[in-house]
Short mmCIF file of C-alpha atoms and ligand atoms in Angstrom, two decimals:
data_model
loop_
_atom_site.label_atom_id
_atom_site.label_comp_id
_atom_site.label_asym_id
_atom_site.label_seq_id
_atom_site.Cartn_x
_atom_site.Cartn_y
_atom_site.Cartn_z
CA MET A 1 193.39 79.66 349.25
CA ASP A 2 197.04 80.55 348.83
CA VAL A 3 198.26 82.69 345.91
CA GLN A 4 199.56 79.77 343.83
CA GLN A 5 196.30 77.87 344.24
CA LEU A 6 194.30 80.94 343.30
CA ILE A 7 196.32 81.46 340.12
CA ALA A 8 196.03 77.77 339.16
CA LEU A 9 192.23 77.76 339.63
CA ASP A 10 191.95 81.06 337.77
CA ASN A 11 193.89 79.59 334.83
CA ALA A 12 191.74 76.51 334.76
CA HIS A 13 188.24 77.99 335.14
CA VAL A 14 188.07 81.73 334.65
CA TRP A 15 187.84 83.75 331.44
CA HIS A 16 189.41 87.21 331.41
CA PRO A 17 188.81 90.01 328.91
CA TYR A 18 190.10 89.00 325.43
CA SER A 19 191.81 85.91 326.85
CA ALA A 20 192.27 82.21 326.24
CA ILE A 21 191.86 79.46 328.79
CA GLY A 22 195.19 77.76 329.37
CA ALA A 23 197.24 80.48 327.64
CA ASP A 24 200.19 80.86 329.81
CA LEU A 25 200.01 84.66 330.24
CA PRO A 26 200.61 86.11 333.68
CA THR A 27 197.57 87.16 335.76
CA PHE A 28 198.12 89.00 339.05
CA PRO A 29 195.76 88.58 342.04
CA VAL A 30 194.76 91.84 343.71
CA ALA A 31 194.07 91.68 347.45
CA SER A 32 192.97 95.26 347.97
CA ALA A 33 193.39 98.76 346.62
CA ASP A 34 193.59 102.20 348.11
CA GLY A 35 194.01 105.63 346.49
CA VAL A 36 196.13 105.06 343.38
CA ARG A 37 197.73 101.86 344.70
CA LEU A 38 196.77 98.29 343.85
CA LYS A 39 197.94 95.82 346.49
CA LEU A 40 198.77 92.39 345.12
CA ALA A 41 198.17 89.21 347.04
CA ASP A 42 201.95 88.65 347.25
CA GLY A 43 202.33 91.97 349.09
CA ARG A 44 203.63 94.09 346.22
CA GLU A 45 202.11 97.55 345.60
CA LEU A 46 201.55 99.01 342.14
CA ILE A 47 200.80 102.57 341.11
CA ASP A 48 197.68 102.36 338.96
CA GLY A 49 198.15 103.88 335.51
CA MET A 50 194.85 102.55 334.12
CA SER A 51 192.01 103.66 336.45
CA SER A 52 190.62 100.18 335.82
CA TRP A 53 189.89 101.05 332.17
CA TRP A 54 189.09 104.75 332.54
CA SER A 55 186.63 104.24 335.41
CA ALA A 56 188.24 104.68 338.87
CA ILE A 57 188.73 108.44 338.52
CA HIS A 58 188.80 109.10 342.31
CA GLY A 59 191.04 106.11 343.05
CA TYR A 60 190.13 103.08 345.13
CA ASN A 61 188.53 102.67 348.54
CA HIS A 62 187.40 106.30 348.58
CA PRO A 63 185.74 107.21 351.93
CA VAL A 64 183.04 109.37 350.30
CA LEU A 65 182.04 106.73 347.78
CA ASN A 66 182.22 103.95 350.40
CA ARG A 67 179.92 105.96 352.68
CA ALA A 68 177.39 106.71 349.89
CA LEU A 69 177.11 102.98 349.22
CA GLN A 70 176.80 102.06 352.88
CA ILE A 71 173.94 104.53 353.28
CA GLN A 72 172.18 103.23 350.17
CA ILE A 73 172.58 99.55 351.24
CA GLY A 74 170.71 100.46 354.42
CA LYS A 75 167.76 101.65 352.35
CA VAL A 76 167.47 99.44 349.25
CA SER A 77 170.16 97.77 347.17
CA HIS A 78 167.98 96.94 344.23
CA VAL A 79 164.42 97.20 343.14
CA MET A 80 162.83 96.69 339.74
CA PHE A 81 162.44 99.85 337.65
CA GLY A 82 159.26 98.82 335.81
CA GLY A 83 156.46 100.81 337.45
CA LEU A 84 158.70 101.83 340.38
CA THR A 85 161.16 104.69 340.74
CA HIS A 86 163.55 105.97 343.39
CA GLN A 87 165.45 109.02 344.55
CA PRO A 88 168.98 107.95 343.40
CA ALA A 89 167.83 107.34 339.83
CA VAL A 90 165.84 110.56 339.55
CA ALA A 91 168.55 112.66 341.17
CA LEU A 92 171.20 111.12 338.92
CA ALA A 93 169.17 111.58 335.73
CA THR A 94 168.56 115.21 336.68
CA ARG A 95 172.26 115.76 337.35
CA LEU A 96 173.27 114.15 334.04
CA VAL A 97 170.81 116.36 332.17
CA GLU A 98 172.36 119.40 333.91
CA LEU A 99 175.96 118.42 333.10
CA THR A 100 175.61 117.31 329.50
CA PRO A 101 174.89 119.66 326.55
CA THR A 102 171.53 121.42 326.97
CA PRO A 103 169.53 119.70 324.22
CA LEU A 104 169.98 116.33 325.99
CA GLN A 105 166.98 115.99 328.27
CA THR A 106 166.12 112.34 328.87
CA VAL A 107 168.09 109.43 330.35
CA PHE A 108 167.88 105.67 329.83
CA PHE A 109 169.94 103.69 332.38
CA SER A 110 171.58 100.39 331.57
CA ASP A 111 174.24 98.11 333.02
CA SER A 112 177.24 98.54 330.77
CA GLY A 113 178.67 100.71 328.06
CA SER A 114 177.99 98.15 325.38
CA VAL A 115 174.32 98.00 326.30
CA SER A 116 174.06 101.79 326.36
CA VAL A 117 175.35 101.71 322.76
CA GLU A 118 172.75 99.05 321.83
CA VAL A 119 170.13 101.32 323.36
CA ALA A 120 171.39 104.37 321.43
CA MET A 121 171.25 102.40 318.15
CA LYS A 122 167.75 101.09 318.87
CA MET A 123 166.60 104.57 319.75
CA ALA A 124 167.89 105.91 316.43
CA ILE A 125 166.11 103.13 314.53
CA GLN A 126 162.88 103.64 316.47
CA TYR A 127 163.06 107.39 315.88
CA TRP A 128 163.02 106.91 312.10
CA TYR A 129 160.44 104.15 312.32
CA ALA A 130 158.15 106.50 314.23
CA LYS A 131 158.73 109.15 311.52
CA GLY A 132 157.60 106.72 308.81
CA GLN A 133 161.12 105.94 307.54
CA PRO A 134 161.59 102.28 308.56
CA ALA A 135 164.32 101.77 305.93
CA ARG A 136 166.75 103.76 308.07
CA GLN A 137 168.36 100.94 310.05
CA ARG A 138 172.03 101.32 309.24
CA PHE A 139 174.84 103.33 310.82
CA LEU A 140 177.77 105.34 309.50
CA THR A 141 180.90 105.33 311.60
CA LEU A 142 184.69 105.78 311.62
CA ARG A 143 187.30 103.12 311.19
CA SER A 144 189.50 102.56 314.32
CA GLY A 145 186.40 103.01 316.49
CA TYR A 146 185.42 100.93 319.52
CA HIS A 147 181.88 100.84 320.88
CA GLY A 148 181.64 97.61 322.84
CA ASP A 149 181.42 93.83 322.47
CA THR A 150 177.69 93.06 321.98
CA PHE A 151 176.51 92.45 318.40
CA GLY A 152 175.09 95.90 317.59
CA ALA A 153 178.03 97.68 319.18
CA MET A 154 180.47 95.28 317.49
CA SER A 155 179.01 96.04 314.08
CA VAL A 156 180.21 99.67 314.41
CA CYS A 157 183.66 98.79 315.83
CA ASP A 158 186.63 98.81 313.47
CA PRO A 159 186.03 95.87 311.07
CA VAL A 160 189.66 94.67 311.32
CA THR A 161 190.47 94.97 315.01
CA GLY A 162 186.83 94.03 315.78
CA MET A 163 187.32 90.77 313.83
CA HIS A 164 184.18 91.26 311.73
CA THR A 165 185.15 88.33 309.46
CA LEU A 166 184.67 85.96 312.36
CA PHE A 167 181.05 86.99 312.84
CA SER A 168 180.22 87.87 309.23
CA ASP A 169 176.85 86.11 309.13
CA VAL A 170 175.47 87.72 312.26
CA LEU A 171 176.90 91.21 312.09
CA VAL A 172 174.92 93.87 310.24
CA GLN A 173 177.03 95.52 307.54
CA GLN A 174 177.48 99.18 308.45
CA TYR A 175 179.05 102.06 306.51
CA PHE A 176 182.58 103.14 307.38
CA VAL A 177 184.86 106.05 306.59
CA ASP A 178 188.58 106.21 307.34
CA ALA A 179 189.58 107.45 310.80
CA PRO A 180 190.19 111.25 310.86
CA ARG A 181 193.78 112.12 309.99
CA CYS A 182 193.78 115.70 311.28
CA ARG A 183 195.10 115.67 314.82
CA PHE A 184 193.69 117.33 317.87
CA GLY A 185 194.65 121.03 317.99
CA GLU A 186 195.05 121.18 314.20
CA GLU A 187 192.65 122.73 311.78
CA CYS A 188 190.72 120.48 309.46
CA ASP A 189 189.03 121.61 306.27
CA ASP A 190 186.08 120.10 304.39
CA ALA A 191 188.45 118.07 302.21
CA GLU A 192 188.90 115.73 305.19
CA LEU A 193 185.16 115.12 305.22
CA VAL A 194 184.75 114.30 301.53
CA SER A 195 184.29 110.57 302.01
CA PHE A 196 181.94 111.22 304.94
CA ARG A 197 179.79 113.42 302.68
CA ARG A 198 179.93 110.85 299.85
CA GLN A 199 178.65 108.05 302.12
CA LEU A 200 175.78 110.27 303.27
CA GLU A 201 174.91 111.27 299.72
CA GLN A 202 174.88 107.62 298.61
CA TYR A 203 173.40 105.86 301.61
CA GLY A 204 171.76 108.61 303.69
CA HIS A 205 168.29 107.21 303.03
CA LYS A 206 169.35 103.95 304.81
CA ILE A 207 171.29 105.59 307.63
CA ALA A 208 169.65 106.14 311.02
CA ALA A 209 172.59 107.77 312.68
CA VAL A 210 176.29 108.50 312.63
CA ILE A 211 177.97 106.96 315.68
CA LEU A 212 181.45 107.96 316.80
CA GLU A 213 183.71 108.55 319.77
CA PRO A 214 184.14 112.36 319.93
CA ILE A 215 187.78 113.66 319.78
CA VAL A 216 189.37 110.53 321.28
CA GLN A 217 189.13 107.18 319.51
CA ALA A 218 190.00 105.13 322.56
CA ALA A 219 190.36 101.33 322.48
CA GLY A 220 190.38 101.37 318.66
CA GLY A 221 193.70 103.25 318.46
CA MET A 222 194.08 106.10 320.96
CA ASN A 223 193.67 108.61 318.16
CA PHE A 224 193.10 112.28 319.19
CA TYR A 225 191.46 114.14 316.31
CA SER A 226 190.56 117.72 315.38
CA ALA A 227 187.57 119.49 316.89
CA ASP A 228 186.93 120.91 313.38
CA TYR A 229 186.33 117.39 312.14
CA LEU A 230 183.70 116.79 314.82
CA ARG A 231 182.03 120.12 314.05
CA GLY A 232 182.06 119.17 310.35
CA VAL A 233 180.34 115.85 311.14
CA ARG A 234 177.66 117.60 313.16
CA LYS A 235 177.01 119.95 310.21
CA LEU A 236 176.81 117.04 307.75
CA CYS A 237 174.37 115.17 310.04
CA ASP A 238 172.16 118.27 310.02
CA GLU A 239 172.46 118.72 306.26
CA PHE A 240 171.55 115.08 305.50
CA ASP A 241 169.04 114.83 308.37
CA VAL A 242 170.79 111.95 310.13
CA LEU A 243 171.09 111.63 313.92
CA LEU A 244 174.45 111.95 315.64
CA ILE A 245 175.32 109.52 318.46
CA CYS A 246 178.39 110.50 320.53
CA ASP A 247 179.87 107.63 322.48
CA GLU A 248 181.40 109.41 325.53
CA ILE A 249 181.87 106.18 327.48
CA ALA A 250 185.66 106.56 327.55
CA THR A 251 185.88 110.34 327.30
CA GLY A 252 183.10 111.46 329.65
CA PHE A 253 183.62 113.12 333.05
CA GLY A 254 186.72 115.15 332.40
CA ARG A 255 189.23 112.61 330.99
CA SER A 256 190.03 114.62 327.84
CA GLY A 257 190.31 117.96 329.69
CA ARG A 258 186.67 119.01 329.18
CA LEU A 259 183.71 117.49 331.06
CA PHE A 260 182.67 115.78 327.78
CA ALA A 261 184.81 115.54 324.66
CA CYS A 262 181.97 117.10 322.63
CA ASP A 263 182.65 120.29 324.59
CA HIS A 264 186.01 120.67 322.76
CA ALA A 265 183.97 121.24 319.56
CA GLY A 266 181.05 123.04 321.18
CA ILE A 267 178.60 120.60 319.63
CA SER A 268 175.70 118.58 321.00
CA PRO A 269 174.77 115.13 319.75
CA ASP A 270 171.19 113.87 319.41
CA ILE A 271 172.08 110.83 321.54
CA MET A 272 174.97 110.45 323.99
CA CYS A 273 176.29 107.36 325.77
CA VAL A 274 178.13 107.54 329.10
CA GLY A 275 179.51 104.75 331.25
CA LYS A 276 182.96 103.76 332.60
CA ALA A 277 183.77 106.69 334.99
CA LEU A 278 180.09 107.32 335.73
CA THR A 279 180.20 105.51 339.14
CA GLY A 280 183.86 106.37 339.79
CA GLY A 281 184.62 102.75 338.95
CA TYR A 282 182.55 101.30 341.86
CA LEU A 283 179.71 99.57 340.05
CA THR A 284 178.66 98.90 336.54
CA LEU A 285 176.28 101.53 335.18
CA ALA A 286 175.81 103.34 331.89
CA ALA A 287 173.32 105.81 330.47
CA THR A 288 171.98 106.87 327.09
CA LEU A 289 170.80 110.51 326.89
CA THR A 290 168.65 111.94 324.13
CA THR A 291 167.01 115.15 323.08
CA GLU A 292 163.38 116.04 323.63
CA GLU A 293 162.87 115.65 319.87
CA VAL A 294 164.14 112.03 319.82
CA SER A 295 162.31 110.93 322.97
CA ALA A 296 159.06 112.65 321.99
CA THR A 297 159.14 111.11 318.50
CA ILE A 298 159.81 107.59 319.81
CA SER A 299 157.11 107.95 322.44
CA SER A 300 154.42 109.32 320.11
CA GLY A 301 154.93 107.10 317.02
CA GLU A 302 154.44 103.36 316.51
CA PRO A 303 154.81 101.24 318.64
CA GLY A 304 154.58 104.07 321.22
CA LEU A 305 157.18 102.57 323.55
CA PHE A 306 160.94 102.32 323.59
CA MET A 307 161.60 98.59 323.28
CA HIS A 308 164.25 97.97 325.93
CA GLY A 309 164.20 97.25 329.69
CA PRO A 310 167.12 95.67 331.56
CA THR A 311 166.42 93.72 334.80
CA PHE A 312 168.93 95.79 336.76
CA MET A 313 167.98 99.12 335.13
CA ALA A 314 168.93 102.13 337.33
CA ASN A 315 170.26 99.91 340.14
CA PRO A 316 170.02 102.12 343.25
CA LEU A 317 173.47 101.27 344.55
CA ALA A 318 175.05 102.16 341.22
CA CYS A 319 173.05 105.37 341.01
CA ALA A 320 174.10 106.35 344.55
CA ALA A 321 177.75 105.70 343.69
CA ALA A 322 177.37 107.77 340.50
CA LEU A 323 175.77 110.69 342.36
CA ALA A 324 178.59 110.69 344.93
CA SER A 325 181.22 110.39 342.23
CA LEU A 326 179.77 113.29 340.22
CA LYS A 327 179.60 115.43 343.34
CA LEU A 328 183.26 114.71 344.16
CA LEU A 329 184.18 115.62 340.58
CA THR A 330 182.15 118.78 340.17
CA ASP A 331 182.89 120.10 343.67
CA SER A 332 186.62 119.92 342.81
CA ASP A 333 188.60 122.13 340.48
CA TRP A 334 188.70 119.24 338.09
CA MET A 335 189.68 121.23 335.04
CA ALA A 336 192.83 122.62 336.67
CA ASN A 337 193.56 119.16 338.07
CA ILE A 338 193.33 117.50 334.64
CA ALA A 339 195.55 120.29 333.24
CA ARG A 340 198.08 119.46 336.00
CA ILE A 341 198.07 115.79 335.04
CA GLU A 342 198.34 116.72 331.33
CA THR A 343 201.46 118.82 332.03
CA ALA A 344 203.02 116.06 334.15
CA LEU A 345 202.29 113.39 331.50
CA GLN A 346 203.80 115.58 328.78
CA ALA A 347 206.96 116.16 330.80
CA GLY A 348 207.20 112.59 332.04
CA LEU A 349 206.60 110.93 328.67
CA ALA A 350 208.73 113.35 326.58
CA PRO A 351 211.93 111.27 326.96
CA CYS A 352 210.09 108.36 325.26
CA HIS A 353 210.50 110.28 321.99
CA GLU A 354 214.22 109.39 322.09
CA LEU A 355 213.63 105.61 322.23
CA PRO A 356 214.21 103.80 318.95
CA SER A 357 211.12 101.63 319.51
CA VAL A 358 208.79 104.67 319.74
CA VAL A 359 206.98 106.29 316.77
CA ASP A 360 204.80 108.80 318.59
CA VAL A 361 204.05 110.25 322.01
CA ARG A 362 200.79 112.18 322.50
CA VAL A 363 198.97 113.55 325.51
CA LEU A 364 195.45 114.97 325.88
CA GLY A 365 193.97 115.73 329.29
CA ALA A 366 194.65 112.80 331.61
CA ILE A 367 195.50 110.45 328.71
CA GLY A 368 199.13 109.79 327.74
CA VAL A 369 199.95 107.54 324.79
CA VAL A 370 203.23 106.05 323.66
CA GLU A 371 202.90 104.45 320.24
CA LEU A 372 205.51 101.81 319.38
CA LYS A 373 206.78 100.46 316.09
CA GLU A 374 206.00 96.86 317.02
CA PRO A 375 203.25 95.30 319.15
CA VAL A 376 204.42 94.71 322.72
CA ASP A 377 205.03 91.16 323.81
CA MET A 378 202.61 90.97 326.75
CA LYS A 379 204.22 87.87 328.21
CA THR A 380 207.46 89.72 328.95
CA VAL A 381 206.25 93.33 329.27
CA GLN A 382 203.40 92.79 331.72
CA PRO A 383 205.61 91.26 334.46
CA LEU A 384 208.24 93.97 333.78
CA PHE A 385 205.71 96.71 334.57
CA VAL A 386 204.78 94.87 337.79
CA ASP A 387 208.44 94.46 338.73
CA HIS A 388 208.82 98.21 338.28
CA GLY A 389 205.88 98.88 340.61
CA ILE A 390 203.31 100.14 338.10
CA TRP A 391 200.11 98.78 336.58
CA VAL A 392 199.99 99.44 332.85
CA ARG A 393 198.10 97.31 330.33
CA PRO A 394 199.14 97.98 326.75
CA PHE A 395 197.34 96.76 323.66
CA GLY A 396 198.99 96.12 320.33
CA ARG A 397 201.50 98.89 319.66
CA LEU A 398 199.96 101.24 322.20
CA VAL A 399 201.23 101.76 325.73
CA TYR A 400 199.08 104.34 327.47
CA LEU A 401 198.42 105.91 330.83
CA MET A 402 195.13 107.20 332.21
CA PRO A 403 195.68 107.46 335.95
CA PRO A 404 193.04 108.23 338.56
CA TYR A 405 192.55 112.02 338.85
CA VAL A 406 193.70 111.89 342.49
CA ILE A 407 197.24 110.89 341.53
CA SER A 408 199.91 113.16 343.07
CA ASP A 409 202.74 114.78 341.11
CA GLU A 410 205.19 112.46 342.91
CA ASP A 411 203.30 109.33 341.89
CA LEU A 412 202.91 110.64 338.32
CA ALA A 413 206.69 111.05 338.18
CA LEU A 414 207.20 107.51 339.56
CA LEU A 415 204.69 106.16 337.01
CA THR A 416 206.22 107.82 333.96
CA GLN A 417 209.81 107.09 335.04
CA ALA A 418 209.02 103.42 335.51
CA LEU A 419 207.23 103.32 332.13
CA LEU A 420 210.29 104.87 330.49
CA ARG A 421 212.60 102.34 332.13
CA VAL A 422 210.46 99.39 330.98
CA LEU A 423 210.17 100.74 327.42
CA SER A 424 213.89 101.36 327.17
CA ARG A 425 214.45 97.68 327.98
CA CYS A 426 212.20 96.43 325.15
C1 PLP B 501 184.59 100.66 327.01
C2 PLP B 501 183.82 101.28 325.92
C3 PLP B 501 182.56 100.76 325.54
C4 PLP B 501 181.96 99.50 326.11
O1 PLP B 501 181.69 99.62 327.47
P1 PLP B 501 181.52 98.30 328.38
O2 PLP B 501 181.14 98.84 329.71
O3 PLP B 501 182.88 97.62 328.36
O4 PLP B 501 180.47 97.46 327.75
C5 PLP B 501 181.85 101.42 324.53
N1 PLP B 501 182.37 102.54 323.97
C6 PLP B 501 183.56 103.06 324.32
C7 PLP B 501 184.03 104.32 323.66
C8 PLP B 501 184.33 102.45 325.30
O5 PLP B 501 185.51 102.97 325.64
#
């Protein structure tokens, strides 16, 4: 198949994320990838600024991850998890329990972030059911959030950007408060939490859990908010006896400068979701962690079982990749490395402040965001990024970078310079 043929067949038959068939937007075939470089089928090389949506933290074609998978393929690639178990799953669960906040002690594996959110929501509902409070089936969350594309997860995404009107008859109505206004690094007093408290006072008896993305609201707006706010939410959840679910799918494994974004606030949720970077971007795997209290309550009350069990639960290849990825991360001086990337992103993106099209530039850990006045025109901007040798995928008014952690200072400079050149042409 030559490149033109491939593109034509792709246009005709293949859906892409948030896409239309026949829309004439550019799609670029990748032939291979290595380190921080994507190699296109036409021979061009791009510096990756996206880590394939926060996941490929060690870059592509990593010898250690490749080897871990080769070894596991030689043993067993997949086996059902009902009634059977295996070393990669047990070792990975144990490692996740060690790395996450201490109260989190049990792990439920699933295939994608969205499903891990469904699992978290079902766990919260089953927890209250087992405690004799079956009316608690709703969730309280923040506007501008993103938790995935399945129905439960969608119901707690931002109602506007999540297009809730389109699915109004099937989506459960949840409770929302405005996105936090106090920025990361700023103090935030209880006044900011007034509407949060009001919702809990009014609807607490129907609410199973608060669900939110800690510190970084990612796909819903790239909003970095105050650690005080998160601490305040934890306190309110305790006061009103509501569970707290932290969705660390985007933020987990160092991206925000701490291993988990919760660590910025020194809090622990009752349920935590991880995904995306869990396998270093090699395979799809997610996990939902809970406290002893939550798992013991679900397991001892009616119906005595947690009602979920994916076919590919704890896939051994995915678990082996995750174990190798976590070892690479935690054996490295990841915190200093993320601080290095943060400094380079701040320096490299600072000139964007001067552009008339830009309203804000913000950086946290290995996340750099340039917020524009107007939504970008993907049809012109996407090929411009490619022509400038970088892979950046904006959404709406947000152009952002979250490169693989292995990116060098030289490549970071090339990435931010190219971004600046493209933005100054729009
Ligand atoms: C990406 C994302 C999800 C959904 O994960 P999928 O693997 O795409 O299903 C959920 N929550 C957050 C915070 C995410 O960034």
